[in-house]
């Protein structure tokens, strides 16, 4: 913070206590009649200090000799007065700053409350969220004992609500995070007013000084990316379950686009942001980059955010953001779930790789080998065509998420007629030559 006391006819010595105020980064004492030496604490402190216009002030303590004065009592009185003025200014500054922060907090983060959906026929879950203190977060996580993962916002820890009734995932802002209060507020604001069965539920949040935290329901089966790669001991999932997961993620996006007022764009749709509960039910997560948009319109974005490989090329190059940006990202997700190929393999994007394989016309070259050829070719071709349609470079040629949902439902209806392919069990290919590839 700054302290400007220039040109105030201040006399006496520079007070020692200024060097002990940790929040001060800039002090301007120029244009006064200060004398004596600069306190050692100020010389050691990394603070910008302006002292010009004080001819009787010594800048180095070892070269400063205090002149004897016959007006010694007057100098003491002046020094005391100077210190009193400085203390009064600092007290007023700190009180005003604290009051301003409290007012800002109250205005920008309203208490959590129940919300309703603009689309009453969609399945909703009652919102039961509240604000937690940082000490409660520490108790929930057992002093941050078990790490679940790490993201752009910070570390994610496993925890349990204080009454022991629910497992939770606690996301805590890291001091080195590239994200911050803006992303934190965006996520709280969104999950305060929307709550849908295929969106991860917010249990509560923490906003206490520099401590920011988000508390979610805990989804024990990790994310889709882990299941595709086999990382973290996750099992491979069969074709029927992959289609159902894709449908549930699509329904979450459809709700953001058509069930919210105003509509929302997620802006970071990827397999790592599709979480799975104990029944492998899919829920979209990580809404820190989401933002609203006008129905049927586009918005200009000065800063492009998202994950490389999943980014809509029109949004990336032209800064044009719309709901079709999410559609593109979902197309990449669907391709990843079909092929289990990396989104970017050296210089080759997954859409280019799939395009080459599609031209050869052999579905077995495209499908994830971990599926062990246990899939219905009609549904796979249909899902592949849908994925490529979503990932069209031109946003005007991409389908809406409502159409994507309908197409995926028809794919699932097709395989449900084949008893061997519609199973909801998790299967693992036993052929060691096609075990999940680490990526």
Coordinates of C-alpha atoms in Angstrom, one line a residue:
X1 CA 0.0 0.0 0.0
X2 CA 1.1 3.7 -0.4
X3 CA 1.7 6.4 2.2
X4 CA 2.1 10.0 0.8
X5 CA 3.1 12.6 3.4
X6 CA 5.0 14.9 1.0
X7 CA 5.1 18.7 1.4
X8 CA 3.5 18.7 4.9
X9 CA 6.2 20.7 6.7
X10 CA 7.0 17.7 8.9
X11 CA 10.0 18.1 11.2
X12 CA 12.0 15.7 13.4
X13 CA 13.3 12.2 12.6
X14 CA 11.7 9.5 10.5
X15 CA 9.7 7.3 12.9
X16 CA 11.2 3.8 13.5
X17 CA 7.8 2.1 13.4
X18 CA 7.3 2.7 9.6
X19 CA 9.8 -0.1 9.0
X20 CA 7.6 -2.5 10.8
X21 CA 4.4 -2.0 8.7
X22 CA 4.4 -5.0 6.4
X23 CA 1.8 -3.7 4.0
X24 CA 3.7 -0.5 3.1
X25 CA 5.3 -0.7 -0.3
X26 CA 5.7 3.0 -1.1
X27 CA 6.5 6.0 1.3
X28 CA 6.8 9.6 0.1
X29 CA 8.3 11.9 2.7
X30 CA 9.7 14.5 0.2
X31 CA 9.4 18.2 0.6
X32 CA 9.5 18.3 4.4
X33 CA 12.1 19.3 7.0
X34 CA 13.0 16.0 8.5
X35 CA 16.4 15.4 10.1
X36 CA 18.5 12.6 11.6
X37 CA 19.0 9.3 9.9
X38 CA 16.8 6.8 8.1
X39 CA 15.8 3.9 10.5
X40 CA 17.6 0.6 9.9
X41 CA 14.3 -1.2 9.6
X42 CA 13.3 1.0 6.6
X43 CA 16.8 0.5 5.0
X44 CA 16.4 -3.3 5.2
X45 CA 12.8 -3.3 4.0
X46 CA 12.0 -3.6 0.3
X47 CA 10.0 -0.3 0.1
X48 CA 10.2 2.6 -2.4
X49 CA 11.2 5.6 -0.2
X50 CA 11.1 9.2 -1.6
X51 CA 13.1 11.6 0.7
X52 CA 14.3 14.5 -1.6
X53 CA 13.7 18.0 -0.3
X54 CA 14.8 17.2 3.3
X55 CA 18.3 18.9 3.4
X56 CA 19.0 18.0 7.1
X57 CA 18.2 14.3 6.6
X58 CA 21.2 11.9 6.4
X59 CA 20.7 9.0 4.0
X60 CA 23.3 6.8 5.6
X61 CA 23.3 6.1 9.3
X62 CA 27.1 5.7 9.6
X63 CA 27.8 9.2 8.1
X64 CA 25.2 11.0 10.1
X65 CA 26.1 13.2 13.0
X66 CA 23.3 14.9 14.8
X67 CA 24.0 18.6 15.4
X68 CA 23.5 20.0 18.9
X69 CA 20.6 22.3 19.1
X70 CA 19.7 24.9 21.7
X71 CA 16.0 24.2 20.7
X72 CA 16.1 20.6 21.9
X73 CA 12.7 20.6 23.5
X74 CA 11.1 22.1 20.4
X75 CA 12.6 19.3 18.2
X76 CA 11.2 16.7 20.6
X77 CA 7.7 18.2 20.4
X78 CA 7.9 18.4 16.6
X79 CA 9.0 14.8 16.4
X80 CA 6.1 13.6 18.6
X81 CA 3.6 15.6 16.5
X82 CA 5.0 14.1 13.3
X83 CA 4.6 10.6 14.7
X84 CA 1.1 11.3 15.9
X85 CA 0.1 12.5 12.4
X86 CA 1.6 9.4 10.8
X87 CA -0.2 7.0 13.2
X88 CA -3.5 8.8 12.7
X89 CA -3.2 8.5 8.9
X90 CA -2.3 4.9 9.0
X91 CA -5.1 4.0 11.4
X92 CA -7.7 5.7 9.2
X93 CA -6.2 4.0 6.1
X94 CA -6.4 0.5 7.6
X95 CA -9.9 1.0 9.0
X96 CA -11.2 2.3 5.6
X97 CA -9.5 -0.6 3.8
X98 CA -11.1 -3.3 6.1
X99 CA -14.5 -1.7 5.7
X100 CA -14.2 -1.6 2.0
X101 CA -13.2 -5.2 1.7
X102 CA -16.1 -6.3 4.0
X103 CA -18.6 -4.3 1.8
X104 CA -17.2 -5.7 -1.4
X105 CA -17.5 -9.3 0.0
X106 CA -21.1 -8.8 1.1
X107 CA -22.1 -7.3 -2.3
X108 CA -20.3 -9.9 -4.5
X109 CA -20.9 -13.2 -2.7
X110 CA -24.5 -13.4 -1.6
X111 CA -25.6 -16.2 0.8
X112 CA -26.3 -19.5 -0.8
X113 CA -30.0 -20.3 -1.3
X114 CA -32.3 -22.7 -3.1
X115 CA -32.7 -22.0 -6.8
X116 CA -35.2 -23.1 -9.5
X117 CA -34.8 -24.1 -13.1
X118 CA -36.1 -22.2 -16.1
X119 CA -37.0 -25.6 -17.5
X120 CA -39.3 -27.3 -14.9
X121 CA -39.5 -30.7 -16.5
X122 CA -35.7 -31.3 -16.2
X123 CA -34.5 -33.3 -13.2
X124 CA -33.3 -31.0 -10.5
X125 CA -31.6 -31.6 -7.1
X126 CA -32.3 -29.3 -4.2
X127 CA -29.5 -26.9 -3.5
X128 CA -28.2 -27.2 0.0
X129 CA -25.0 -25.1 0.1
X130 CA -23.5 -22.8 2.6
X131 CA -20.4 -20.8 3.5
X132 CA -17.6 -22.4 5.5
X133 CA -14.8 -20.9 7.5
X134 CA -11.2 -21.8 6.7
X135 CA -10.9 -23.6 10.0
X136 CA -13.8 -25.8 9.0
X137 CA -12.1 -26.6 5.7
X138 CA -9.0 -27.7 7.7
X139 CA -11.2 -30.0 9.8
X140 CA -13.1 -31.3 6.8
X141 CA -9.9 -32.4 5.0
X142 CA -8.1 -33.6 8.2
X143 CA -5.5 -30.8 7.6
X144 CA -5.4 -31.4 3.8
X145 CA -4.2 -35.0 4.2
X146 CA -5.5 -36.7 1.0
X147 CA -4.9 -35.1 -2.3
X148 CA -7.3 -36.0 -5.1
X149 CA -5.7 -33.9 -7.9
X150 CA -4.4 -30.6 -9.0
X151 CA -5.9 -28.0 -11.5
X152 CA -5.4 -24.5 -12.6
X153 CA -7.2 -23.1 -9.5
X154 CA -5.2 -25.2 -7.1
X155 CA -5.1 -28.5 -5.2
X156 CA -8.2 -30.7 -4.7
X157 CA -8.5 -32.6 -1.4
X158 CA -10.8 -35.3 -0.2
X159 CA -12.9 -34.5 2.8
X160 CA -16.0 -35.2 4.9
X161 CA -18.6 -32.8 6.1
X162 CA -18.3 -32.0 9.7
X163 CA -21.4 -34.1 10.7
X164 CA -19.8 -37.0 8.7
X165 CA -22.8 -37.4 6.4
X166 CA -21.2 -36.7 3.1
X167 CA -17.8 -37.1 1.3
X168 CA -16.7 -34.0 -0.4
X169 CA -14.0 -32.7 -2.8
X170 CA -12.4 -29.5 -1.6
X171 CA -10.7 -27.2 -4.1
X172 CA -8.3 -24.7 -2.5
X173 CA -6.8 -21.7 -4.3
X174 CA -3.1 -22.0 -4.7
X175 CA -1.0 -18.8 -4.2
X176 CA 0.8 -19.7 -7.4
X177 CA -2.4 -20.2 -9.4
X178 CA -3.0 -18.3 -12.6
X179 CA -6.6 -18.2 -11.7
X180 CA -8.0 -16.4 -8.8
X181 CA -11.0 -14.5 -7.3
X182 CA -12.6 -13.9 -10.8
X183 CA -12.8 -17.6 -11.6
X184 CA -13.8 -18.4 -8.0
X185 CA -16.7 -15.9 -8.2
X186 CA -17.7 -17.1 -11.6
X187 CA -18.1 -20.7 -10.4
X188 CA -19.9 -19.8 -7.2
X189 CA -22.3 -17.5 -9.2
X190 CA -23.1 -20.2 -11.7
X191 CA -23.7 -23.0 -9.3
X192 CA -25.8 -20.7 -7.1
X193 CA -28.4 -20.3 -9.7
X194 CA -28.2 -23.6 -11.7
X195 CA -28.3 -27.1 -10.3
X196 CA -28.8 -30.0 -12.6
X197 CA -28.4 -33.7 -12.3
X198 CA -25.5 -33.8 -14.8
X199 CA -23.6 -30.8 -13.3
X200 CA -21.4 -31.4 -10.3
X201 CA -23.1 -30.1 -7.1
X202 CA -21.6 -27.3 -4.9
X203 CA -21.9 -28.1 -1.2
X204 CA -20.4 -24.8 -0.2
X205 CA -17.6 -22.3 -0.4
X206 CA -15.0 -20.6 1.7
X207 CA -14.1 -16.9 1.4
X208 CA -12.0 -15.7 4.3
X209 CA -9.3 -13.2 3.6
X210 CA -6.8 -14.8 1.2
X211 CA -8.4 -18.2 1.6
X212 CA -10.7 -19.2 -1.2
X213 CA -12.2 -22.7 -1.4
X214 CA -14.9 -24.6 -3.2
X215 CA -16.6 -27.7 -1.7
X216 CA -18.2 -30.1 -4.1
X217 CA -19.9 -33.5 -3.8
X218 CA -17.3 -36.2 -4.0
X219 CA -17.5 -38.4 -7.2
X220 CA -15.5 -41.6 -6.4
X221 CA -14.9 -42.8 -9.9
X222 CA -12.6 -40.0 -11.1
X223 CA -12.9 -38.5 -14.6
X224 CA -13.4 -40.0 -18.0
X225 CA -9.8 -39.3 -19.1
X226 CA -8.5 -41.6 -16.3
X227 CA -10.7 -44.4 -17.4
X228 CA -9.7 -44.0 -21.1
X229 CA -6.0 -44.0 -20.2
X230 CA -6.1 -46.6 -17.4
X231 CA -4.3 -44.1 -15.1
X232 CA -5.0 -44.2 -11.3
X233 CA -6.0 -47.8 -11.4
X234 CA -9.2 -47.0 -13.3
X235 CA -10.8 -49.7 -15.4
X236 CA -11.6 -49.5 -19.1
X237 CA -15.3 -48.8 -19.9
X238 CA -17.3 -50.6 -22.6
X239 CA -18.9 -49.0 -25.6
X240 CA -22.4 -48.9 -24.1
X241 CA -21.2 -47.1 -21.0
X242 CA -19.2 -44.7 -23.1
X243 CA -22.3 -43.7 -25.1
X244 CA -24.3 -43.2 -21.9
X245 CA -21.5 -41.0 -20.4
X246 CA -21.4 -39.0 -23.6
X247 CA -25.2 -38.5 -23.5
X248 CA -25.1 -37.4 -19.8
X249 CA -22.3 -34.9 -20.5
X250 CA -24.2 -33.6 -23.5
X251 CA -27.3 -33.2 -21.4
X252 CA -25.3 -31.1 -18.9
X253 CA -24.2 -28.8 -21.7
X254 CA -27.6 -28.6 -23.2
X255 CA -28.9 -27.4 -19.9
X256 CA -26.3 -24.7 -19.7
X257 CA -27.2 -23.5 -23.2
X258 CA -31.0 -23.7 -23.0
X259 CA -32.1 -24.2 -19.4
X260 CA -30.3 -21.3 -17.8
X261 CA -31.3 -17.6 -17.9
X262 CA -29.1 -16.1 -19.3
X263 CA -27.5 -19.1 -21.1
X264 CA -24.0 -20.1 -20.2
X265 CA -20.9 -21.3 -22.2
X266 CA -18.7 -23.7 -20.2
X267 CA -15.5 -22.8 -22.2
X268 CA -13.4 -25.8 -20.9
X269 CA -15.2 -29.0 -22.0
X270 CA -12.8 -31.9 -21.9
X271 CA -12.6 -35.5 -20.7
X272 CA -10.8 -34.5 -17.5
X273 CA -13.8 -32.3 -16.6
X274 CA -16.4 -35.1 -16.9
X275 CA -16.5 -36.7 -13.5
X276 CA -18.1 -40.1 -12.7
X277 CA -20.1 -41.1 -9.5
X278 CA -20.2 -44.6 -8.0
X279 CA -22.6 -45.7 -10.8
X280 CA -20.5 -44.2 -13.5
X281 CA -23.1 -41.4 -14.0
X282 CA -21.4 -38.4 -15.7
X283 CA -21.4 -34.9 -14.3
X284 CA -19.7 -31.8 -15.8
X285 CA -17.3 -30.0 -13.5
X286 CA -15.0 -26.9 -13.4
X287 CA -17.1 -23.9 -14.2
X288 CA -14.5 -21.3 -13.3
X289 CA -14.1 -20.2 -17.0
X290 CA -17.8 -20.2 -17.8
X291 CA -19.6 -17.1 -18.9
X292 CA -23.1 -16.0 -20.1
X293 CA -24.0 -15.1 -23.7
X294 CA -27.0 -13.8 -25.6
X295 CA -29.3 -16.4 -27.2
X296 CA -28.5 -16.9 -30.9
X297 CA -25.6 -14.4 -30.7
X298 CA -21.8 -14.2 -30.2
X299 CA -19.7 -12.2 -27.8
X300 CA -16.2 -10.8 -28.3
X301 CA -13.6 -12.2 -25.9
X302 CA -10.3 -10.3 -25.4
X303 CA -8.7 -13.2 -23.7
X304 CA -9.1 -16.8 -25.0
X305 CA -9.3 -19.4 -22.2
X306 CA -9.7 -23.2 -22.3
X307 CA -7.5 -26.2 -23.0
X308 CA -5.3 -26.6 -26.1
X309 CA -6.7 -29.2 -28.5
X310 CA -10.3 -28.7 -27.3
X311 CA -10.5 -25.0 -28.3
X312 CA -12.9 -23.9 -31.0
X313 CA -10.7 -22.6 -33.9
X314 CA -13.1 -19.7 -34.5
X315 CA -13.0 -18.7 -30.8
X316 CA -9.2 -19.1 -30.8
X317 CA -8.4 -17.1 -33.9
X318 CA -11.3 -14.6 -34.1
X319 CA -12.2 -14.3 -30.4
X320 CA -15.9 -15.1 -31.3
X321 CA -17.5 -17.0 -28.5
X322 CA -20.9 -18.7 -28.6
X323 CA -22.6 -22.0 -27.5
X324 CA -21.1 -23.6 -30.6
X325 CA -17.7 -23.3 -29.0
X326 CA -18.8 -25.8 -26.4
X327 CA -20.2 -28.0 -29.2
X328 CA -16.8 -28.1 -30.9
X329 CA -15.1 -29.1 -27.6
X330 CA -17.7 -31.8 -27.0
X331 CA -17.0 -33.2 -30.5
X332 CA -13.3 -33.6 -29.5
X333 CA -14.4 -35.3 -26.3
X334 CA -16.6 -37.7 -28.3
X335 CA -13.7 -38.5 -30.7
X336 CA -11.5 -39.2 -27.7
X337 CA -14.0 -41.6 -26.2
X338 CA -14.4 -43.4 -29.5
X339 CA -10.7 -43.7 -30.5
X340 CA -8.8 -43.3 -27.2
X341 CA -6.3 -41.3 -29.2
X342 CA -4.4 -38.3 -27.8
X343 CA -6.1 -35.0 -28.7
X344 CA -2.8 -33.7 -30.0
X345 CA -0.1 -36.3 -31.0
X346 CA 3.0 -34.3 -31.8
X347 CA 1.7 -32.0 -34.6
X348 CA -1.3 -34.1 -35.6
X349 CA -4.7 -33.1 -34.1
X350 CA -7.3 -35.9 -33.4
X351 CA -9.7 -34.5 -36.1
X352 CA -7.0 -34.9 -38.7
X353 CA -6.1 -38.4 -37.5
X354 CA -9.8 -39.4 -37.6
X355 CA -10.3 -37.9 -41.0
X356 CA -7.5 -40.0 -42.5
X357 CA -8.9 -43.2 -40.9
X358 CA -12.5 -42.4 -42.0
X359 CA -11.4 -42.1 -45.6
X360 CA -10.0 -45.7 -45.4
X361 CA -13.5 -46.9 -44.3
X362 CA -12.3 -49.4 -41.7
X363 CA -14.0 -48.8 -38.4
X364 CA -11.6 -51.2 -36.6
X365 CA -8.7 -48.8 -37.3
X366 CA -10.6 -46.0 -35.6
X367 CA -12.1 -47.7 -32.5
X368 CA -10.2 -48.0 -29.2
X369 CA -8.5 -51.4 -29.3
X370 CA -9.4 -51.8 -25.6
X371 CA -13.0 -52.3 -26.7
X372 CA -11.8 -55.7 -28.1
X373 CA -14.2 -55.3 -31.1
X374 CA -17.1 -55.5 -28.8
X375 CA -19.3 -52.8 -30.3
X376 CA -22.1 -52.3 -32.8
X377 CA -20.6 -50.9 -36.1
X378 CA -23.8 -48.9 -36.9
X379 CA -23.8 -47.0 -33.6
X380 CA -20.0 -46.4 -33.8
X381 CA -20.2 -45.0 -37.3
X382 CA -23.2 -42.8 -36.3
X383 CA -21.3 -41.5 -33.2
X384 CA -18.2 -40.9 -35.3
X385 CA -20.2 -38.8 -37.8
X386 CA -21.7 -36.9 -35.0
X387 CA -18.3 -36.2 -33.4
X388 CA -16.9 -34.9 -36.7
X389 CA -20.0 -32.8 -37.3
X390 CA -19.6 -31.2 -33.8
X391 CA -15.9 -30.6 -34.6
X392 CA -16.5 -28.8 -37.9
X393 CA -14.2 -25.8 -38.2
X394 CA -17.2 -23.6 -39.2
X395 CA -19.5 -23.0 -36.2
X396 CA -22.5 -22.5 -38.5
X397 CA -22.2 -26.1 -39.6
X398 CA -22.1 -27.6 -36.1
X399 CA -25.3 -29.0 -34.5
X400 CA -26.9 -27.6 -31.4
X401 CA -26.4 -29.5 -28.1
X402 CA -30.1 -30.4 -28.2
X403 CA -29.6 -32.2 -31.6
X404 CA -26.5 -33.9 -30.2
X405 CA -28.5 -35.2 -27.3
X406 CA -31.2 -36.7 -29.6
X407 CA -28.5 -38.3 -31.9
X408 CA -26.8 -40.0 -28.9
X409 CA -30.1 -41.3 -27.6
X410 CA -30.8 -42.9 -31.0
X411 CA -27.3 -44.5 -30.9
X412 CA -28.0 -46.0 -27.5
X413 CA -31.4 -47.2 -28.7
X414 CA -29.7 -49.0 -31.6
X415 CA -27.2 -50.9 -29.4
X416 CA -29.9 -51.7 -26.8
X417 CA -31.4 -54.1 -29.3
X418 CA -28.1 -56.1 -29.1
X419 CA -28.0 -57.7 -25.6
X420 CA -24.2 -58.2 -25.8
X421 CA -23.4 -54.6 -26.5
X422 CA -25.8 -52.7 -24.3
X423 CA -24.4 -53.9 -21.0
X424 CA -23.9 -51.4 -18.3
X425 CA -21.1 -53.4 -16.7
X426 CA -17.5 -52.2 -16.7
X427 CA -15.4 -54.5 -18.9
X428 CA -11.7 -55.0 -19.3
X429 CA -10.0 -56.5 -22.3
X430 CA -7.9 -59.5 -21.3
X431 CA -5.7 -59.3 -24.4
X432 CA -2.4 -58.0 -23.0
X433 CA -1.5 -56.6 -26.5
X434 CA -4.2 -54.0 -26.2
X435 CA -4.1 -52.9 -22.6
X436 CA -4.9 -49.2 -22.0
X437 CA -2.0 -47.0 -23.2
X438 CA -0.5 -44.5 -20.9
X439 CA -0.7 -41.0 -22.4

